[in-house]
Short mmCIF file of N, CA and C in Angstrom, two decimals:
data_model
loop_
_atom_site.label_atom_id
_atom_site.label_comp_id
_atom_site.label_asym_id
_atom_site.label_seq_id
_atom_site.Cartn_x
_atom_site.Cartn_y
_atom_site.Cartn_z
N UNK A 446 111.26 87.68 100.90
CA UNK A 446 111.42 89.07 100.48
C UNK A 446 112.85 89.36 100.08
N UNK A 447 113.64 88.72 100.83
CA UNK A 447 115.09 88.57 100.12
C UNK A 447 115.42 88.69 98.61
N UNK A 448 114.68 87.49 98.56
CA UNK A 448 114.73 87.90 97.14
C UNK A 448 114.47 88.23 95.97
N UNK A 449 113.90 89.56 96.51
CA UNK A 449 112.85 90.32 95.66
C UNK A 449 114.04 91.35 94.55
N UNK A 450 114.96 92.15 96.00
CA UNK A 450 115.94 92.96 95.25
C UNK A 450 117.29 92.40 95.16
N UNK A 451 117.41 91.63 94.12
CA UNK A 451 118.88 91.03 93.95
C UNK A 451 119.64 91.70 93.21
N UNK A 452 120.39 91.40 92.70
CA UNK A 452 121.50 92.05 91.81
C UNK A 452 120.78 91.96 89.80
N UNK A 453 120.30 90.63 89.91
CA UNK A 453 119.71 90.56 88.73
C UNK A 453 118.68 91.55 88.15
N UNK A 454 117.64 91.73 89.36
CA UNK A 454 116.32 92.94 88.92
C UNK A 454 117.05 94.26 89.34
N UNK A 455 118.19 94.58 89.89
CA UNK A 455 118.65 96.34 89.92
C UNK A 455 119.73 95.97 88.16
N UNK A 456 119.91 94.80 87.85
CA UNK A 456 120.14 94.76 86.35
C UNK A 456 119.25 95.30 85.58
N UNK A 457 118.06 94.46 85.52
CA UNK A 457 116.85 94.44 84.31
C UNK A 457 116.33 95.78 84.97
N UNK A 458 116.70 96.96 85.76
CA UNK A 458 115.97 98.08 86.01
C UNK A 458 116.64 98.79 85.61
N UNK A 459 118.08 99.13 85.66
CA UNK A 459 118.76 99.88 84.56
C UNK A 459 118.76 99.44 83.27
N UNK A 460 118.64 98.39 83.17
CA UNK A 460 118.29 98.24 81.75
C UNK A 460 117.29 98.89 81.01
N UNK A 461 116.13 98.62 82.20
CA UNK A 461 114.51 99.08 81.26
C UNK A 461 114.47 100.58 81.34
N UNK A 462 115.57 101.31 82.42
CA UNK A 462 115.74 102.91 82.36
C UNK A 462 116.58 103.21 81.23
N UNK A 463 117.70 102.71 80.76
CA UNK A 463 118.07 102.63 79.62
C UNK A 463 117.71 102.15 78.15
N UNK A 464 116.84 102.04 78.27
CA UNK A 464 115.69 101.45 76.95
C UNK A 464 114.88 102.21 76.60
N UNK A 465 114.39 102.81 77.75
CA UNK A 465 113.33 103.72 77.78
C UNK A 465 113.92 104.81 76.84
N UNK A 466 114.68 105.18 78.03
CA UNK A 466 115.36 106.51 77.08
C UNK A 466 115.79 106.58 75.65
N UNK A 467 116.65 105.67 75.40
CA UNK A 467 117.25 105.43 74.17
C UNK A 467 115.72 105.66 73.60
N UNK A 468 114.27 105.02 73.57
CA UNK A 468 113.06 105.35 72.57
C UNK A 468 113.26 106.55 72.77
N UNK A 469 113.38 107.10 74.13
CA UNK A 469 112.27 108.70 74.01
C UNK A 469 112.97 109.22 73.21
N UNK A 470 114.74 108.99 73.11
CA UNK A 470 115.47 109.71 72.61
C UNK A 470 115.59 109.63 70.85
N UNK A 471 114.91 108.17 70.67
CA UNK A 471 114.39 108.12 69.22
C UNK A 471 113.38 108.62 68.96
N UNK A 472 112.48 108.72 69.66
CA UNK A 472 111.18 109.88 69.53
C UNK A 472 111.33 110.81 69.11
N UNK A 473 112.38 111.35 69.33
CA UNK A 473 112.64 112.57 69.27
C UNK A 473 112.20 113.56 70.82
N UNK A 474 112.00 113.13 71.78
CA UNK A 474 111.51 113.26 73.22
C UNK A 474 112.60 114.65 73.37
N UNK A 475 112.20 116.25 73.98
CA UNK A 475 112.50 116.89 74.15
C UNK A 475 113.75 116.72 75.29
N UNK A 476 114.70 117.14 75.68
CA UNK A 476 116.00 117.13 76.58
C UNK A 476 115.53 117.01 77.71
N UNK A 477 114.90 118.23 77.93
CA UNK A 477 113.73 118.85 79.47
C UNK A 477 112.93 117.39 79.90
N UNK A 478 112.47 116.22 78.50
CA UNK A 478 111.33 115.80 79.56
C UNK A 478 112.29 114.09 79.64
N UNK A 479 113.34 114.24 79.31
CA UNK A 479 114.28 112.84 79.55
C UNK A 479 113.64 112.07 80.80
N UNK A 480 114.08 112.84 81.47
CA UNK A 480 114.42 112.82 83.15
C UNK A 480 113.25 111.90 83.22
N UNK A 481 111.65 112.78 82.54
CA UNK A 481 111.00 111.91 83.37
C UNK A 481 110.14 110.71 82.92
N UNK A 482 110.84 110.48 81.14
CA UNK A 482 110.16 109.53 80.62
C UNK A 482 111.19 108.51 81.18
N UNK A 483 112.24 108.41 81.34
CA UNK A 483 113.14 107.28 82.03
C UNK A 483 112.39 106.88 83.63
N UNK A 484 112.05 107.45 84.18
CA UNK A 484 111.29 107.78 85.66
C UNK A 484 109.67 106.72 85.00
N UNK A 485 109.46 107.26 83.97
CA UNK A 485 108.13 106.33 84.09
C UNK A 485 108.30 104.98 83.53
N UNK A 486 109.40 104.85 82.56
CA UNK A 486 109.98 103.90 82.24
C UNK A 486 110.55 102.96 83.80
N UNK A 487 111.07 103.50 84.58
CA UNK A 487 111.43 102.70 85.61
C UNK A 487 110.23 102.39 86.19
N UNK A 488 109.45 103.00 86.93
CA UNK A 488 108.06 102.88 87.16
C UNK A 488 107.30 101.71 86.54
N UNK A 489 106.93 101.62 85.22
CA UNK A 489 106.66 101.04 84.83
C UNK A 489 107.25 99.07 85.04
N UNK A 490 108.47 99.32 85.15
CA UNK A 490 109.66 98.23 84.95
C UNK A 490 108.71 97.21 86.52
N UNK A 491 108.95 98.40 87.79
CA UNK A 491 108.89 98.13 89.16
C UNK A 491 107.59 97.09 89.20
N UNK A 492 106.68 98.21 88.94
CA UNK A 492 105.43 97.59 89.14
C UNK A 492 105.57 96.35 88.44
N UNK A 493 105.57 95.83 87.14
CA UNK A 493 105.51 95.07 86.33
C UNK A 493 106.30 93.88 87.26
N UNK A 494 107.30 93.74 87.55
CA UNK A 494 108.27 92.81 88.04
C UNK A 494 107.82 92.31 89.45
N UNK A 495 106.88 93.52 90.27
CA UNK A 495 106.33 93.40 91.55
C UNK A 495 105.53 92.52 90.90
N UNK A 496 104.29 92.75 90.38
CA UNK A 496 102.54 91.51 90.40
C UNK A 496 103.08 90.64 90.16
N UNK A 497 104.48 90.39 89.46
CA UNK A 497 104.68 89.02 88.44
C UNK A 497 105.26 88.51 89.91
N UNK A 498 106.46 88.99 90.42
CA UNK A 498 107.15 88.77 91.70
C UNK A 498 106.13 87.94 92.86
N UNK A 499 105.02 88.18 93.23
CA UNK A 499 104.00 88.22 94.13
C UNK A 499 103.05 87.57 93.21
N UNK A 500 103.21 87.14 92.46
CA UNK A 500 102.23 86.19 91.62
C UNK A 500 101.09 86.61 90.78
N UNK A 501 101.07 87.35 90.67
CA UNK A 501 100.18 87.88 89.35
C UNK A 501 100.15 87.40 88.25
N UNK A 502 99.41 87.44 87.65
CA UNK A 502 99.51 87.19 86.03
C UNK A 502 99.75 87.95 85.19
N UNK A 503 100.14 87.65 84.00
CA UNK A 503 100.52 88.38 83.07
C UNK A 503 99.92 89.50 82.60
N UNK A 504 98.45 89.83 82.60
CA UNK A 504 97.55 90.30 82.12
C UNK A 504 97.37 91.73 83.49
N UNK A 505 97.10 90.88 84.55
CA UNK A 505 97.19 91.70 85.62
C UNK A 505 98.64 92.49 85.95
N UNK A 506 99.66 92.31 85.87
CA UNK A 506 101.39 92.67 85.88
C UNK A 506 101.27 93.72 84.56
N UNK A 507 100.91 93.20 83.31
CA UNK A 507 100.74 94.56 82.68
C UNK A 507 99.74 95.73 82.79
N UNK A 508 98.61 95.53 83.30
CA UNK A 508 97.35 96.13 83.18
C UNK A 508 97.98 97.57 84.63
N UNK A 509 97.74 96.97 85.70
CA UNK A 509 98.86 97.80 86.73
C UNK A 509 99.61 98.54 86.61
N UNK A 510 101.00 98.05 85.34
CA UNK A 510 102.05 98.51 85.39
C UNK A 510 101.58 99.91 84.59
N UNK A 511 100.92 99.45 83.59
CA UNK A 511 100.37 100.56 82.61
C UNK A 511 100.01 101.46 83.05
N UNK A 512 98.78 101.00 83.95
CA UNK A 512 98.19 102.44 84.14
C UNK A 512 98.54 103.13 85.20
N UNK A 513 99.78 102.87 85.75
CA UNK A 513 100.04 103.70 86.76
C UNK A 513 101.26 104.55 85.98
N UNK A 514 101.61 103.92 84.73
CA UNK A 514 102.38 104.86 84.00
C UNK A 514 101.47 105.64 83.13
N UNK A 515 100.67 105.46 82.78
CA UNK A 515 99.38 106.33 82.42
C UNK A 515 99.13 107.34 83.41
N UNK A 516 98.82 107.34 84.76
CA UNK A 516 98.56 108.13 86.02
C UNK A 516 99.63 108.92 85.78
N UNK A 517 101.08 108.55 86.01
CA UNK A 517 102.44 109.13 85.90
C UNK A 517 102.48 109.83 84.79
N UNK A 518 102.07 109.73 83.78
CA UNK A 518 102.21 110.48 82.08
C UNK A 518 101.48 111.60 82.23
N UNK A 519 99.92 111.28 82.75
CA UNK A 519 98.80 112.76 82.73
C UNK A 519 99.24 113.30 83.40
N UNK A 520 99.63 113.27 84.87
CA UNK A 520 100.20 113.82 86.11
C UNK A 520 101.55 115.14 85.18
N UNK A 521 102.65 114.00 84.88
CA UNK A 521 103.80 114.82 83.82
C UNK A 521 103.24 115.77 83.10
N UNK A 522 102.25 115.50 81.65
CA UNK A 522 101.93 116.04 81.23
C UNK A 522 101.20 117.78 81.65
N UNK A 523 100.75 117.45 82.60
CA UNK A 523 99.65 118.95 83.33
C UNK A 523 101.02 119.29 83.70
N UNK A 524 102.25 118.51 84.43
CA UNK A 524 103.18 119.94 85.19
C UNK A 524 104.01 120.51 84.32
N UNK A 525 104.50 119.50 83.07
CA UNK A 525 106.12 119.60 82.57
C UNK A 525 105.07 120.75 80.96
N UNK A 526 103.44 120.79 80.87
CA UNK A 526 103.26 121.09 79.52
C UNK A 526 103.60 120.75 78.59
N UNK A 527 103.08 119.13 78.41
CA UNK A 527 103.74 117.86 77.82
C UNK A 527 102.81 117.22 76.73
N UNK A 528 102.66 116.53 76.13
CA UNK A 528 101.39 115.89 75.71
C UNK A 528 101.69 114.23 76.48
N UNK A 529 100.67 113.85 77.11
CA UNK A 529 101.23 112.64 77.73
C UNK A 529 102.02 111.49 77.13
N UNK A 530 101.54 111.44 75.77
CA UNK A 530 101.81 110.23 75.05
C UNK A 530 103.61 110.56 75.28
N UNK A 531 104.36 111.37 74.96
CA UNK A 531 106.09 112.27 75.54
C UNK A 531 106.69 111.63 76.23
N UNK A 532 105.49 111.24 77.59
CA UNK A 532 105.99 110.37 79.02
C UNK A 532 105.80 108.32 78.85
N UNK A 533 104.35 108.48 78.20
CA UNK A 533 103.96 107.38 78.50
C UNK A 533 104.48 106.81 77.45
N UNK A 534 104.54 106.62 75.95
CA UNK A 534 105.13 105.83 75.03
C UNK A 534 106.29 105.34 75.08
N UNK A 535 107.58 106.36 75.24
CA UNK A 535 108.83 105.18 75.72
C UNK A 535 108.59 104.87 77.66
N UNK A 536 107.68 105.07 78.36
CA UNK A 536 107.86 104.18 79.70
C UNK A 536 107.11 103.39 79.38
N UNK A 537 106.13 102.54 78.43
CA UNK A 537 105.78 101.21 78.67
C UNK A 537 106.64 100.59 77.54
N UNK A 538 107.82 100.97 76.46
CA UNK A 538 108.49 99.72 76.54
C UNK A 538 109.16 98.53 77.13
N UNK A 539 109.76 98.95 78.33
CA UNK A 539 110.25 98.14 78.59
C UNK A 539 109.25 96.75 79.19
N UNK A 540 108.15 96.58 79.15
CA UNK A 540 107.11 95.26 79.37
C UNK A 540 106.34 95.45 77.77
N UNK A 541 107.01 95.85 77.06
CA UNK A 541 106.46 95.42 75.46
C UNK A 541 106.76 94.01 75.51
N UNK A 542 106.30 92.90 74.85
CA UNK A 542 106.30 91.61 74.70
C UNK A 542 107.46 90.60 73.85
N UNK A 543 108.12 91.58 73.34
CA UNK A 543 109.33 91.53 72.20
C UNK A 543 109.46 90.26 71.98
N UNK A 544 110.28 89.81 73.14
CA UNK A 544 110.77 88.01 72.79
C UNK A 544 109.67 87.40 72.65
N UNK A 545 108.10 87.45 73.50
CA UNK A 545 107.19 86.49 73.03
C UNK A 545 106.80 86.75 71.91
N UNK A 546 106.33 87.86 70.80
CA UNK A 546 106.43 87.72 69.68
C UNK A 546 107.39 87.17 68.95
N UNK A 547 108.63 87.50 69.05
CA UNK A 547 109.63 86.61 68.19
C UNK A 547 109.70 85.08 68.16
N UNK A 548 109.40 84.56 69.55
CA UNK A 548 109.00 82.99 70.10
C UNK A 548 107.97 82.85 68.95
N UNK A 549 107.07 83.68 69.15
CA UNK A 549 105.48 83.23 68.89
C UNK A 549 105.99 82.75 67.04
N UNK A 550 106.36 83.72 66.60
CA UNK A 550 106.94 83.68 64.78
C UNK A 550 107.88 82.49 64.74
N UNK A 551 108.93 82.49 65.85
CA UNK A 551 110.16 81.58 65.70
C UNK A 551 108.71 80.14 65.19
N UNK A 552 108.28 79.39 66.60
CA UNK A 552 107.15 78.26 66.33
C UNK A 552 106.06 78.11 65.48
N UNK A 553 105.76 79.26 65.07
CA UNK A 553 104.90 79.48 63.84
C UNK A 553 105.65 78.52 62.98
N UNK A 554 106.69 79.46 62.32
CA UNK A 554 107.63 79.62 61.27
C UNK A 554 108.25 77.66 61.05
N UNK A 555 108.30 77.31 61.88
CA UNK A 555 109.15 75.62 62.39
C UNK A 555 108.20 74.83 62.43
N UNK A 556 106.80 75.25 62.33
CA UNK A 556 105.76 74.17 62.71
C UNK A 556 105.46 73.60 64.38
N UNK A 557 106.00 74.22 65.21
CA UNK A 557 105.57 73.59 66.50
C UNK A 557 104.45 74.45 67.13
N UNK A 558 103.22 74.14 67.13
CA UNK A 558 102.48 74.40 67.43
C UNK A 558 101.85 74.74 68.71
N UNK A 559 101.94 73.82 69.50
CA UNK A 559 102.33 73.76 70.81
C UNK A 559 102.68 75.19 71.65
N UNK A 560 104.23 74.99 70.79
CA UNK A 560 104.61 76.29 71.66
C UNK A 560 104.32 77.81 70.93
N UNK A 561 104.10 77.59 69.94
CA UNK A 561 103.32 78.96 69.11
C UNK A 561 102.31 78.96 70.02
N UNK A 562 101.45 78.68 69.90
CA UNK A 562 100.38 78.91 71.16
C UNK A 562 100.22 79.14 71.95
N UNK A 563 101.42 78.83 73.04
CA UNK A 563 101.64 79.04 74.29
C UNK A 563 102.02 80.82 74.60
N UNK A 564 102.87 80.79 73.61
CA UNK A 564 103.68 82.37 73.24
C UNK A 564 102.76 83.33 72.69
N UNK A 565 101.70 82.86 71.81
CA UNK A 565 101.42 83.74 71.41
C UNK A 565 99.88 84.29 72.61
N UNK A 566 99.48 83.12 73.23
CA UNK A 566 98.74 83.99 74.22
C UNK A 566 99.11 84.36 75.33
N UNK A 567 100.33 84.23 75.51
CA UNK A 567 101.44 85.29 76.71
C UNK A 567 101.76 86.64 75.86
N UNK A 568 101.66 86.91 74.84
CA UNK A 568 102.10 87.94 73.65
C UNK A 568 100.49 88.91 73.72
N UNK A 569 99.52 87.66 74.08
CA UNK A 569 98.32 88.53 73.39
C UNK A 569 97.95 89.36 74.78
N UNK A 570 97.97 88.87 75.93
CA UNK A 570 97.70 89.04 77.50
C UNK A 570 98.32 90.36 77.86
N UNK A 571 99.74 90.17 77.41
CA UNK A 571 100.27 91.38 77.71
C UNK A 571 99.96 92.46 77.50
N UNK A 572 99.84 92.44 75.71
CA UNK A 572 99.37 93.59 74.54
C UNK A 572 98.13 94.21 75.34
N UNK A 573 96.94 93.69 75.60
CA UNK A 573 95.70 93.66 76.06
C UNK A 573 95.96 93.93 77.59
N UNK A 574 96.55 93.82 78.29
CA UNK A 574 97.34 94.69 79.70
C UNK A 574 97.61 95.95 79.47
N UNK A 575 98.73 96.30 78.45
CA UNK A 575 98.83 97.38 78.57
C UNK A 575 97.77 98.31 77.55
N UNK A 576 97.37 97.65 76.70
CA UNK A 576 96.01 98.65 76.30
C UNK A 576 95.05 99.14 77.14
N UNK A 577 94.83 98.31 77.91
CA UNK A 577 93.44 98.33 78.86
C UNK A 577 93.93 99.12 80.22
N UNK A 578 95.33 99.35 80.47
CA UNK A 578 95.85 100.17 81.13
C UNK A 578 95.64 101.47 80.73
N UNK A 579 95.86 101.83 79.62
CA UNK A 579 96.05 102.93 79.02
C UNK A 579 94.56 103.59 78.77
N UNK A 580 93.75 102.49 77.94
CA UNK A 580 92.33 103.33 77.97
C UNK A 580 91.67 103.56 79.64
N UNK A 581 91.48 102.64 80.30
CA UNK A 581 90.96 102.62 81.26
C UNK A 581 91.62 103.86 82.49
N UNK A 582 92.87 104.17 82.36
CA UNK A 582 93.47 105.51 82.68
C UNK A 582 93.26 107.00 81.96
N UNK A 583 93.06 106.59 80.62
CA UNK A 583 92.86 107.99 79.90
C UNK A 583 91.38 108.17 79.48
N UNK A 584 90.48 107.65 80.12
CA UNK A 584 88.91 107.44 79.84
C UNK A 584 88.90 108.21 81.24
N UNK A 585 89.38 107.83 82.34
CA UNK A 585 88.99 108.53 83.48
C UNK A 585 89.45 109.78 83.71
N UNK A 586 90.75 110.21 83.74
CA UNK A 586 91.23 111.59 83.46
C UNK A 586 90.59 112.05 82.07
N UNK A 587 89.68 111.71 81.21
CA UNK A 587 89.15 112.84 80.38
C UNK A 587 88.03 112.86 80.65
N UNK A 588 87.45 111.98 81.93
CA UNK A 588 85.74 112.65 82.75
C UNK A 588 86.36 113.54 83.42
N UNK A 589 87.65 113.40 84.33
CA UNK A 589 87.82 114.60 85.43
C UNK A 589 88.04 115.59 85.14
N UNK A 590 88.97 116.03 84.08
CA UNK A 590 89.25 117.25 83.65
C UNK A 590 88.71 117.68 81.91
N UNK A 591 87.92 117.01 81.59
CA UNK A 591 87.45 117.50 80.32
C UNK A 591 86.07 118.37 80.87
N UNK A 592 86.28 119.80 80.44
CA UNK A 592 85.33 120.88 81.21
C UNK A 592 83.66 120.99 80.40
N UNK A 593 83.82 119.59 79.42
CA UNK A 593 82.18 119.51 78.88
C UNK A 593 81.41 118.47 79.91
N UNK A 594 82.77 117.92 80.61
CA UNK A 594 81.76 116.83 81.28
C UNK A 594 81.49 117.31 82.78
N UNK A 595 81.94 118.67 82.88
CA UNK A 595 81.93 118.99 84.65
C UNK A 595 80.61 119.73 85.00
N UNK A 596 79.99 119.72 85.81
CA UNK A 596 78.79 120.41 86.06
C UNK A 596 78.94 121.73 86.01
N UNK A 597 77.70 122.26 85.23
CA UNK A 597 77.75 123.85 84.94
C UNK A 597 77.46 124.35 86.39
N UNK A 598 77.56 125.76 86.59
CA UNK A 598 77.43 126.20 88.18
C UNK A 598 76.37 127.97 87.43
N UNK A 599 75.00 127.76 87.72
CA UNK A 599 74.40 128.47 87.09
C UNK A 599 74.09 129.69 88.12
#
């Protein structure tokens, strides 16, 4: 457990809080909701680094990380009067796949096959993590609170 919190991951966590922001802040992300797309951005970072930390897979480490920043986004959204996507779009960059796409093109591009392959289904796992985070979070919050699907009271 030691060495779970080292100096390196309170690195890559300001980092991924600083990444975050810098999108929301390319978003164009309102002043008011900074605070808490960096917050889901860290969130996001934690979880992600935990399943992988504790052995998870790739697929599972994103799928988690997602939708609990999905949970965190609808949650934002109902208090701050937000549209979720505000919260959730810059907090799952920082487990966007970046370098394994670039890997995946670099071995394409050179002919090594091998490792194109390798990259590109660590590239595809992820992508498909955090999608399946996201629907599978926003499919369920629009049974709970979408008022066509709630029982009429006659």
């Amino acid at each position: 457990m030691r060495d779970f919190f080292t100096v390196s991951f309170l690195l890559q966590l300001l980092t991924a809080c600083g990444g975050t922001l810098a999108f929301a802040v390319l978003f164009k992300v309102r002043a008011k909701h900074l605070l808490f797309a960096g917050l889901c951005g860290a969130l996001t970072y934690i979880l992600y680094y935990t399943v992988a930390f504790f052995g998870g897979s790739l697929f599972s480490a994103a799928f988690i990380s997602t939708a609990a920043a999905a949970v965190f986004s609808e949650c934002c959204a109902r208090l701050r009067r937000a549209p979720a996507p505000v919260f959730l779009v810059p907090g799952t960059i920082p487990i966007v796949p970046g370098s394994d796409l670039y890997y995946t093109m670099r071995y394409l591009l050179s002919g090594n096959f091998a490792d194109f392959t390798q990259y590109l289904i660590r590239a595809v796992l992820v992508g498909l993590g955090i999608g399946g985070g996201i629907v599978t979070v926003s499919l369920i919050f629009g049974l709970i609170f979408n008022p066509r699907h709630q029982a009429k009271h006659v």
